[in-house]
Every structure is written in C-alpha cells, then in structure tokens.
Short mmCIF file of C-alpha atoms in Angstrom, two decimals:
data_model
loop_
_atom_site.label_atom_id
_atom_site.label_comp_id
_atom_site.label_asym_id
_atom_site.label_seq_id
_atom_site.Cartn_x
_atom_site.Cartn_y
_atom_site.Cartn_z
CA UNK A 1147 21.50 101.73 -25.85
CA UNK A 1148 20.22 104.78 -23.98
CA UNK A 1149 16.88 103.00 -23.47
CA UNK A 1150 18.57 100.03 -21.83
CA UNK A 1151 20.52 102.31 -19.55
CA UNK A 1152 17.32 104.18 -18.69
CA UNK A 1153 15.53 100.98 -17.75
CA UNK A 1154 18.59 99.79 -15.76
CA UNK A 1155 18.69 103.04 -13.81
CA UNK A 1156 14.96 102.88 -12.94
CA UNK A 1157 15.24 99.28 -11.77
CA UNK A 1158 18.54 99.85 -9.98
CA UNK A 1159 17.43 102.90 -7.96
CA UNK A 1160 14.00 101.48 -7.11
CA UNK A 1161 15.78 98.25 -6.16
CA UNK A 1162 18.12 100.25 -3.96
CA UNK A 1163 15.14 101.77 -2.18
CA UNK A 1164 13.66 98.32 -1.60
CA UNK A 1165 16.78 96.66 -0.21
CA UNK A 1166 17.73 99.82 1.78
CA UNK A 1167 14.33 99.45 3.48
CA UNK A 1168 14.77 95.72 4.11
CA UNK A 1169 18.21 96.36 5.58
CA UNK A 1170 17.11 99.20 7.80
CA UNK A 1171 16.21 97.55 11.12
CA UNK A 1172 14.16 99.62 13.62
CA UNK A 1173 16.10 98.15 16.49
CA UNK A 1174 19.58 99.02 15.07
CA UNK A 1175 20.44 102.60 15.90
CA UNK A 1176 23.51 102.47 13.70
CA UNK A 1177 21.70 100.99 10.70
CA UNK A 1178 22.07 104.15 8.66
CA UNK A 1179 25.83 104.30 9.36
CA UNK A 1180 26.16 100.70 8.19
CA UNK A 1181 24.30 101.65 4.97
CA UNK A 1182 26.76 104.48 4.40
CA UNK A 1183 29.60 102.00 4.95
CA UNK A 1184 28.19 99.63 2.36
CA UNK A 1185 27.56 102.34 -0.23
CA UNK A 1186 30.95 103.88 0.38
CA UNK A 1187 32.60 100.46 -0.10
CA UNK A 1188 30.90 99.68 -3.41
CA UNK A 1189 31.15 103.22 -4.81
CA UNK A 1190 34.84 103.38 -3.77
CA UNK A 1191 35.57 100.18 -5.63
CA UNK A 1192 33.71 101.45 -8.72
CA UNK A 1193 35.53 104.80 -8.65
CA UNK A 1194 38.93 103.16 -8.36
CA UNK A 1195 38.05 100.90 -11.24
CA UNK A 1196 37.03 103.82 -13.41
CA UNK A 1197 40.28 105.77 -12.89
CA UNK A 1198 42.51 102.74 -13.31
CA UNK A 1199 41.14 100.07 -15.60
CA UNK A 1200 38.46 102.39 -17.01
CA UNK A 1201 41.09 104.93 -17.99
CA UNK A 1202 39.10 108.07 -17.00
CA UNK A 1203 41.38 111.04 -16.61
CA UNK A 1204 40.98 112.37 -13.13
CA UNK A 1205 42.73 114.76 -10.69
CA UNK A 1206 42.58 115.56 -7.02
CA UNK A 1207 41.38 119.07 -7.95
CA UNK A 1208 38.21 117.60 -9.42
CA UNK A 1209 37.49 115.82 -6.15
CA UNK A 1210 38.04 118.98 -4.04
CA UNK A 1211 36.05 121.20 -6.32
CA UNK A 1212 33.02 118.95 -6.38
CA UNK A 1213 33.09 118.08 -2.64
CA UNK A 1214 30.43 120.60 -1.53
CA UNK A 1215 27.93 119.06 -3.99
CA UNK A 1216 28.89 115.52 -3.00
CA UNK A 1217 28.50 116.43 0.70
CA UNK A 1218 24.94 117.64 0.12
CA UNK A 1219 23.94 114.47 -1.65
CA UNK A 1220 25.55 112.16 0.92
CA UNK A 1221 24.06 113.99 3.91
CA UNK A 1222 20.59 113.82 2.32
CA UNK A 1223 21.08 110.08 1.81
CA UNK A 1224 22.07 109.66 5.44
CA UNK A 1225 18.76 111.22 6.54
CA UNK A 1226 16.93 109.06 4.04
CA UNK A 1227 18.50 105.91 5.56
CA UNK A 1228 17.59 107.03 9.02
CA UNK A 1229 14.03 107.63 7.99
CA UNK A 1230 13.65 104.04 6.62
CA UNK A 1231 13.87 102.80 10.23
CA UNK A 1232 10.68 104.66 11.13
CA UNK A 1233 8.43 104.95 8.12
CA UNK A 1234 7.14 102.84 5.20
CA UNK A 1235 9.03 102.95 1.93
CA UNK A 1236 5.78 103.77 0.11
CA UNK A 1237 5.62 107.03 2.10
CA UNK A 1238 9.34 107.79 2.28
CA UNK A 1239 10.22 107.37 -1.36
CA UNK A 1240 7.66 109.87 -2.85
CA UNK A 1241 8.71 112.48 -0.29
CA UNK A 1242 12.42 112.01 -0.90
CA UNK A 1243 11.96 112.24 -4.64
CA UNK A 1244 9.95 115.47 -4.35
CA UNK A 1245 13.17 117.45 -4.12
CA UNK A 1246 12.60 118.70 -7.65
CA UNK A 1247 9.72 120.82 -6.36
CA UNK A 1248 12.02 122.62 -3.93
CA UNK A 1249 14.68 123.04 -6.67
CA UNK A 1250 12.04 124.68 -8.85
CA UNK A 1251 11.11 127.08 -6.03
CA UNK A 1252 14.76 127.88 -5.38
CA UNK A 1253 15.42 128.58 -9.07
CA UNK A 1254 12.29 130.79 -9.16
CA UNK A 1255 13.27 132.74 -6.06
CA UNK A 1256 17.07 133.06 -6.40
CA UNK A 1257 17.75 132.77 -10.18
CA UNK A 1258 14.61 134.48 -11.48
CA UNK A 1259 13.57 131.49 -13.51
CA UNK A 1260 9.99 131.42 -14.64
CA UNK A 1261 7.57 128.67 -13.65
CA UNK A 1262 4.90 127.41 -16.02
CA UNK A 1263 1.35 126.85 -14.79
CA UNK A 1264 1.92 123.08 -14.93
CA UNK A 1265 5.13 123.37 -12.91
CA UNK A 1266 3.30 125.50 -10.38
CA UNK A 1267 0.52 122.92 -10.16
CA UNK A 1268 3.12 120.11 -9.65
CA UNK A 1269 4.90 122.03 -6.89
CA UNK A 1270 1.61 122.77 -5.18
CA UNK A 1271 0.46 119.11 -5.31
CA UNK A 1272 3.79 117.99 -3.83
CA UNK A 1273 3.87 120.68 -1.14
CA UNK A 1274 0.29 120.19 -0.03
CA UNK A 1275 0.70 116.42 -0.14
CA UNK A 1276 3.81 116.43 2.10
CA UNK A 1277 2.07 118.73 4.64
CA UNK A 1278 -0.94 116.50 4.60
CA UNK A 1279 1.19 113.40 5.13
CA UNK A 1280 2.84 115.00 8.11
CA UNK A 1281 -0.55 115.74 9.62
CA UNK A 1282 -1.75 112.14 9.05
CA UNK A 1283 1.48 110.69 10.57
CA UNK A 1284 1.15 112.93 13.62
CA UNK A 1285 -2.47 111.94 14.17
CA UNK A 1286 -1.78 108.19 13.77
CA UNK A 1287 1.18 108.46 16.22
CA UNK A 1288 -1.07 110.09 18.79
CA UNK A 1289 -3.72 107.38 18.33
CA UNK A 1290 -1.16 104.63 18.77
CA UNK A 1291 0.22 106.14 21.94
CA UNK A 1292 -3.29 106.64 23.34
CA UNK A 1293 -4.06 102.98 22.69
CA UNK A 1294 -0.67 101.83 24.04
CA UNK A 1295 0.00 99.64 21.00
CA UNK A 1296 3.45 98.19 21.66
CA UNK A 1297 4.78 101.59 22.72
CA UNK A 1298 8.40 100.34 23.04
CA UNK A 1299 8.61 97.95 20.06
CA UNK A 1300 6.41 99.14 17.20
CA UNK A 1301 8.10 98.55 13.87
CA UNK A 1302 7.42 102.01 12.52
CA UNK A 1303 7.30 104.94 14.83
CA UNK A 1304 4.50 107.35 14.04
CA UNK A 1305 4.37 111.10 14.46
CA UNK A 1306 6.30 114.03 13.12
CA UNK A 1307 9.61 112.20 13.75
CA UNK A 1308 8.68 109.61 11.14
CA UNK A 1309 8.21 112.16 8.43
CA UNK A 1310 11.01 114.53 9.46
CA UNK A 1311 13.88 112.49 7.94
CA UNK A 1312 12.52 112.09 4.42
CA UNK A 1313 11.68 115.82 4.49
CA UNK A 1314 15.31 116.56 5.54
CA UNK A 1315 16.40 114.33 2.60
CA UNK A 1316 14.19 116.42 0.32
CA UNK A 1317 15.55 119.76 1.52
CA UNK A 1318 19.29 118.82 1.49
CA UNK A 1319 19.07 116.87 -1.81
CA UNK A 1320 17.40 119.92 -3.37
CA UNK A 1321 20.24 122.06 -2.10
CA UNK A 1322 22.73 119.66 -3.68
CA UNK A 1323 20.87 119.72 -7.00
CA UNK A 1324 20.66 123.53 -6.94
CA UNK A 1325 24.36 123.79 -6.15
CA UNK A 1326 25.05 121.26 -8.90
CA UNK A 1327 23.29 123.49 -11.36
CA UNK A 1328 25.15 126.48 -10.17
CA UNK A 1329 28.50 124.70 -10.68
CA UNK A 1330 27.66 123.75 -14.22
CA UNK A 1331 26.11 127.09 -15.19
CA UNK A 1332 28.59 129.47 -13.57
CA UNK A 1333 31.69 127.86 -12.03
CA UNK A 1334 32.63 124.73 -13.94
CA UNK A 1335 33.33 126.29 -17.35
CA UNK A 1336 35.97 128.51 -15.69
CA UNK A 1337 37.72 126.48 -13.06
CA UNK A 1338 36.56 122.89 -12.94
CA UNK A 1339 37.66 121.68 -16.36
CA UNK A 1340 41.17 120.52 -15.89
CA UNK A 1341 41.92 117.80 -18.41
CA UNK A 1342 38.15 117.12 -18.55
CA UNK A 1343 36.17 117.36 -21.71
CA UNK A 1344 32.55 118.37 -21.89
CA UNK A 1345 31.68 114.81 -22.78
CA UNK A 1346 33.26 113.34 -19.66
CA UNK A 1347 32.48 115.99 -17.05
CA UNK A 1348 29.42 114.10 -15.73
CA UNK A 1349 31.54 110.93 -15.38
CA UNK A 1350 34.20 112.95 -13.46
CA UNK A 1351 31.59 114.47 -11.20
CA UNK A 1352 30.23 111.03 -10.48
CA UNK A 1353 33.69 109.72 -9.64
CA UNK A 1354 34.18 112.66 -7.28
CA UNK A 1355 30.87 111.82 -5.57
CA UNK A 1356 31.89 108.18 -5.28
CA UNK A 1357 35.28 108.98 -3.78
CA UNK A 1358 33.70 111.26 -1.25
CA UNK A 1359 31.23 108.54 -0.36
CA UNK A 1360 34.09 106.11 0.07
CA UNK A 1361 35.73 108.46 2.61
CA UNK A 1362 32.47 108.82 4.49
CA UNK A 1363 32.08 105.07 4.52
CA UNK A 1364 35.60 104.65 6.01
CA UNK A 1365 34.76 107.17 8.74
CA UNK A 1366 31.51 105.36 9.56
CA UNK A 1367 33.40 102.03 9.65
CA UNK A 1368 35.97 103.46 12.08
CA UNK A 1369 33.16 104.69 14.34
CA UNK A 1370 30.84 101.63 14.20
CA UNK A 1371 33.44 98.82 14.05
CA UNK A 1372 36.32 100.48 15.90
CA UNK A 1373 34.84 102.85 18.48
CA UNK A 1374 31.48 101.20 19.08
CA UNK A 1375 32.91 97.66 18.63
CA UNK A 1376 29.83 96.47 16.75
CA UNK A 1377 30.02 93.46 14.50
CA UNK A 1378 28.42 92.93 11.14
CA UNK A 1379 26.00 90.13 10.49
CA UNK A 1380 25.90 88.46 7.07
CA UNK A 1381 22.30 87.53 7.43
CA UNK A 1382 21.17 90.90 8.68
CA UNK A 1383 23.49 93.30 6.80
CA UNK A 1384 23.71 91.58 3.41
CA UNK A 1385 20.71 93.58 2.21
CA UNK A 1386 22.64 96.81 2.81
CA UNK A 1387 25.38 95.60 0.51
CA UNK A 1388 22.80 94.62 -2.16
CA UNK A 1389 21.22 98.08 -1.87
CA UNK A 1390 24.65 99.65 -2.22
CA UNK A 1391 25.29 97.63 -5.40
CA UNK A 1392 22.00 98.76 -6.89
CA UNK A 1393 22.65 102.40 -5.90
CA UNK A 1394 26.10 102.37 -7.59
CA UNK A 1395 24.76 100.65 -10.69
CA UNK A 1396 22.08 103.28 -10.96
CA UNK A 1397 24.66 106.07 -10.72
CA UNK A 1398 26.72 104.46 -13.45
CA UNK A 1399 23.90 103.85 -15.90
CA UNK A 1400 22.30 107.19 -15.19
CA UNK A 1401 25.15 109.07 -16.86
CA UNK A 1402 24.98 107.05 -20.01
CA UNK A 1403 21.15 107.21 -20.16
CA UNK A 1404 21.26 111.01 -20.05
CA UNK A 1405 24.11 111.28 -22.55
CA UNK A 1406 22.18 109.12 -25.00
CA UNK A 1407 18.76 110.85 -25.00
CA UNK A 1408 18.30 113.37 -22.23
CA UNK A 1409 14.85 114.59 -23.32
CA UNK A 1410 13.24 111.14 -22.76
CA UNK A 1411 15.60 109.49 -20.25
CA UNK A 1412 15.50 112.33 -17.67
CA UNK A 1413 11.77 112.29 -17.03
CA UNK A 1414 11.56 108.53 -17.17
CA UNK A 1415 14.26 108.10 -14.53
CA UNK A 1416 12.81 110.88 -12.41
CA UNK A 1417 9.66 108.90 -11.95
CA UNK A 1418 11.40 105.73 -10.64
CA UNK A 1419 9.81 106.34 -7.24
CA UNK A 1420 6.60 104.84 -8.62
CA UNK A 1421 8.43 101.50 -8.88
CA UNK A 1422 9.74 101.89 -5.36
CA UNK A 1423 6.18 102.25 -4.14
CA UNK A 1424 5.16 99.27 -6.27
CA UNK A 1425 7.96 97.07 -4.82
CA UNK A 1426 7.00 98.09 -1.27
CA UNK A 1427 3.50 96.73 -1.78
CA UNK A 1428 4.59 93.55 -3.64
CA UNK A 1429 7.61 92.55 -1.54
CA UNK A 1430 7.16 94.32 1.80
CA UNK A 1431 3.38 93.96 1.97
CA UNK A 1432 3.04 97.55 3.13
CA UNK A 1433 -0.53 98.59 3.88
CA UNK A 1434 -1.65 102.19 4.07
CA UNK A 1435 -4.90 103.96 4.91
CA UNK A 1436 -7.13 105.35 2.20
CA UNK A 1437 -6.09 108.86 3.23
CA UNK A 1438 -2.43 107.95 2.80
CA UNK A 1439 -3.06 106.37 -0.58
CA UNK A 1440 -4.86 109.48 -1.76
CA UNK A 1441 -2.15 111.90 -0.60
CA UNK A 1442 0.72 109.71 -1.91
CA UNK A 1443 -1.01 109.58 -5.27
CA UNK A 1444 -1.16 113.38 -5.23
CA UNK A 1445 2.59 113.60 -4.48
CA UNK A 1446 3.44 110.99 -7.13
CA UNK A 1447 1.44 112.94 -9.71
CA UNK A 1448 3.43 116.08 -8.88
CA UNK A 1449 6.73 114.18 -9.03
CA UNK A 1450 5.88 112.74 -12.46
CA UNK A 1451 4.71 116.11 -13.75
CA UNK A 1452 7.93 117.76 -12.64
CA UNK A 1453 9.98 114.90 -14.17
CA UNK A 1454 8.37 115.38 -17.57
CA UNK A 1455 8.67 119.15 -17.33
CA UNK A 1456 12.45 118.86 -16.71
CA UNK A 1457 13.33 118.68 -20.40
#
C-alpha cells in the first residue's frame, strides 16, 4: 500500500501546484488570500473528520505545541501563492522545492552535521541555479520595460520581484523543516507526547497543521469577504478549491507513504516538482528560454539528488 500512497502524494502535490497556478490570477491582488481560505476550509474539514469519525486522539496542547512549525509552513505557502501571480510554475516549483538545500546548510552550520560530497554538490547546484535564475529574471524584466511590452498588463511580471516570493517560500519552509526536526529530536520526546503514541505522532502533527491552517483561512475570509467586501466567483475561484483538495490529499497520503517504506517513499515524493514542471508545459503551455531550461535542469538535478540522499 505504501507505493500507492507514494504515487498519490506525488500526483496530489504536483496537481496542487498546477491548479494553484491556474487559480492565481495576476489581476487579483487578494488571490493568495483566497487560496489560503480554500486550503484552510478543506484542511479544517479533514482535521475535524480525523478527530471525530477518524477517532484520532487529540488535545489542544498538541495544537499549541506544534503551532510554531505550522506557522512557518503556512507563511511559506502564502509567499508561494503570491509568487504564482508573477512567475511561471516551471520556474517557481523547482525553487520552492529547493528548501532541502537550505535545511542541509542549517544542519551543517547549527547542528554540526556532516555533509557528503554528493550533498555538497546538490546544494551547490541548487544555490548557483537560483542565483542564476534571479539574474535571468532581472535581465528579462529590464528588456521588457525597455521595449514597453504591455507595461501595465503583462501576465507575468519580470525582475527580482518575480523570483523573490518563491525564494521567500524556500527560506521559510526550510526554517519550518529545521524546526520540525528540532521538535522531534529534542522537544517532542519530553513534552509533546500526551496521549500520543510514536506511531501516531505524525498524524497528530498533521492535524495540528490543518487546524492552524483552518484558523488562518477563517482570518483571511473575514478580511477578504467581510472587510474588503469581495465576492467569490465559481468560475474563477473553483481552481483554488481543487488545488486545496489536492494539497490536503497529499498531506494525508504523505504520512502513510512514509510510515510504510520511508527509505523509498521519501526521495520519490521529494522529487514531485519534476511532475509540476511537466504539467506546466503540458497544460499551461509555458515556454522558457534555453538559458532558463538549462538552469532549471540544474536546480531539478540538485533537488532530486537531495531527495535521494535524505534516507
């Protein structure tokens, strides 16, 4: 069954990337907040189902204890959703999913972990690739402005702004992952386990994350629908709800995939960004320059290497 869960997670998270991009309209400045609303709604429903019908033992203490980690993940996703308004998915996804490189650096610097030559090569490929992508985006932005190509209505804004948001996702998601590891290695064995077994702790953490996302979604709904008086459009915003369903499904199957066969499932899932790039070319018809293809291939190679080293 672990293999089925692994495939489901890969398809779900790459599908979430695709529909998040489709639902992120460049002309909607609150698009990212509406995405958070959609994800919060679906994850909230799933979390409530797990602690009621699903019968998972859960306490408020678990929610409070895990909130700092949940916050890091949710903030990173917010920046990721903002970035999808400005930049192609085939560029954004590899950058966002390069957070493992920063986690490796943080573990090396702060925890004294060693880094193998292959891990160092992967981190170098990712780091150089991201810097190179930033340079390319800046140059193309300057060229478009110089040519006055639809300066007020271009679909994807170019320049450093375009690449800033996925980089922020990378940094904050890495902080969340690092903090997650710290919780499990140092804090959780002493003060997190309250009625939670070692077998169910990942499920409990996921529920805490989903409940936190639900609260964020409610806050966003109050702001967008109540304060800003914006209305939702079924035709325009349905893709956000589809993306939210895929994101939640991926979170759910991810836990069971890892519990079944971590050594194979983890690297396979970690490379799901390749499918996100594939979907962007098939369904979104995204076209990149030869330089962009070359640099993205470099970043993807680093991501895949890190994924298979994380065993």
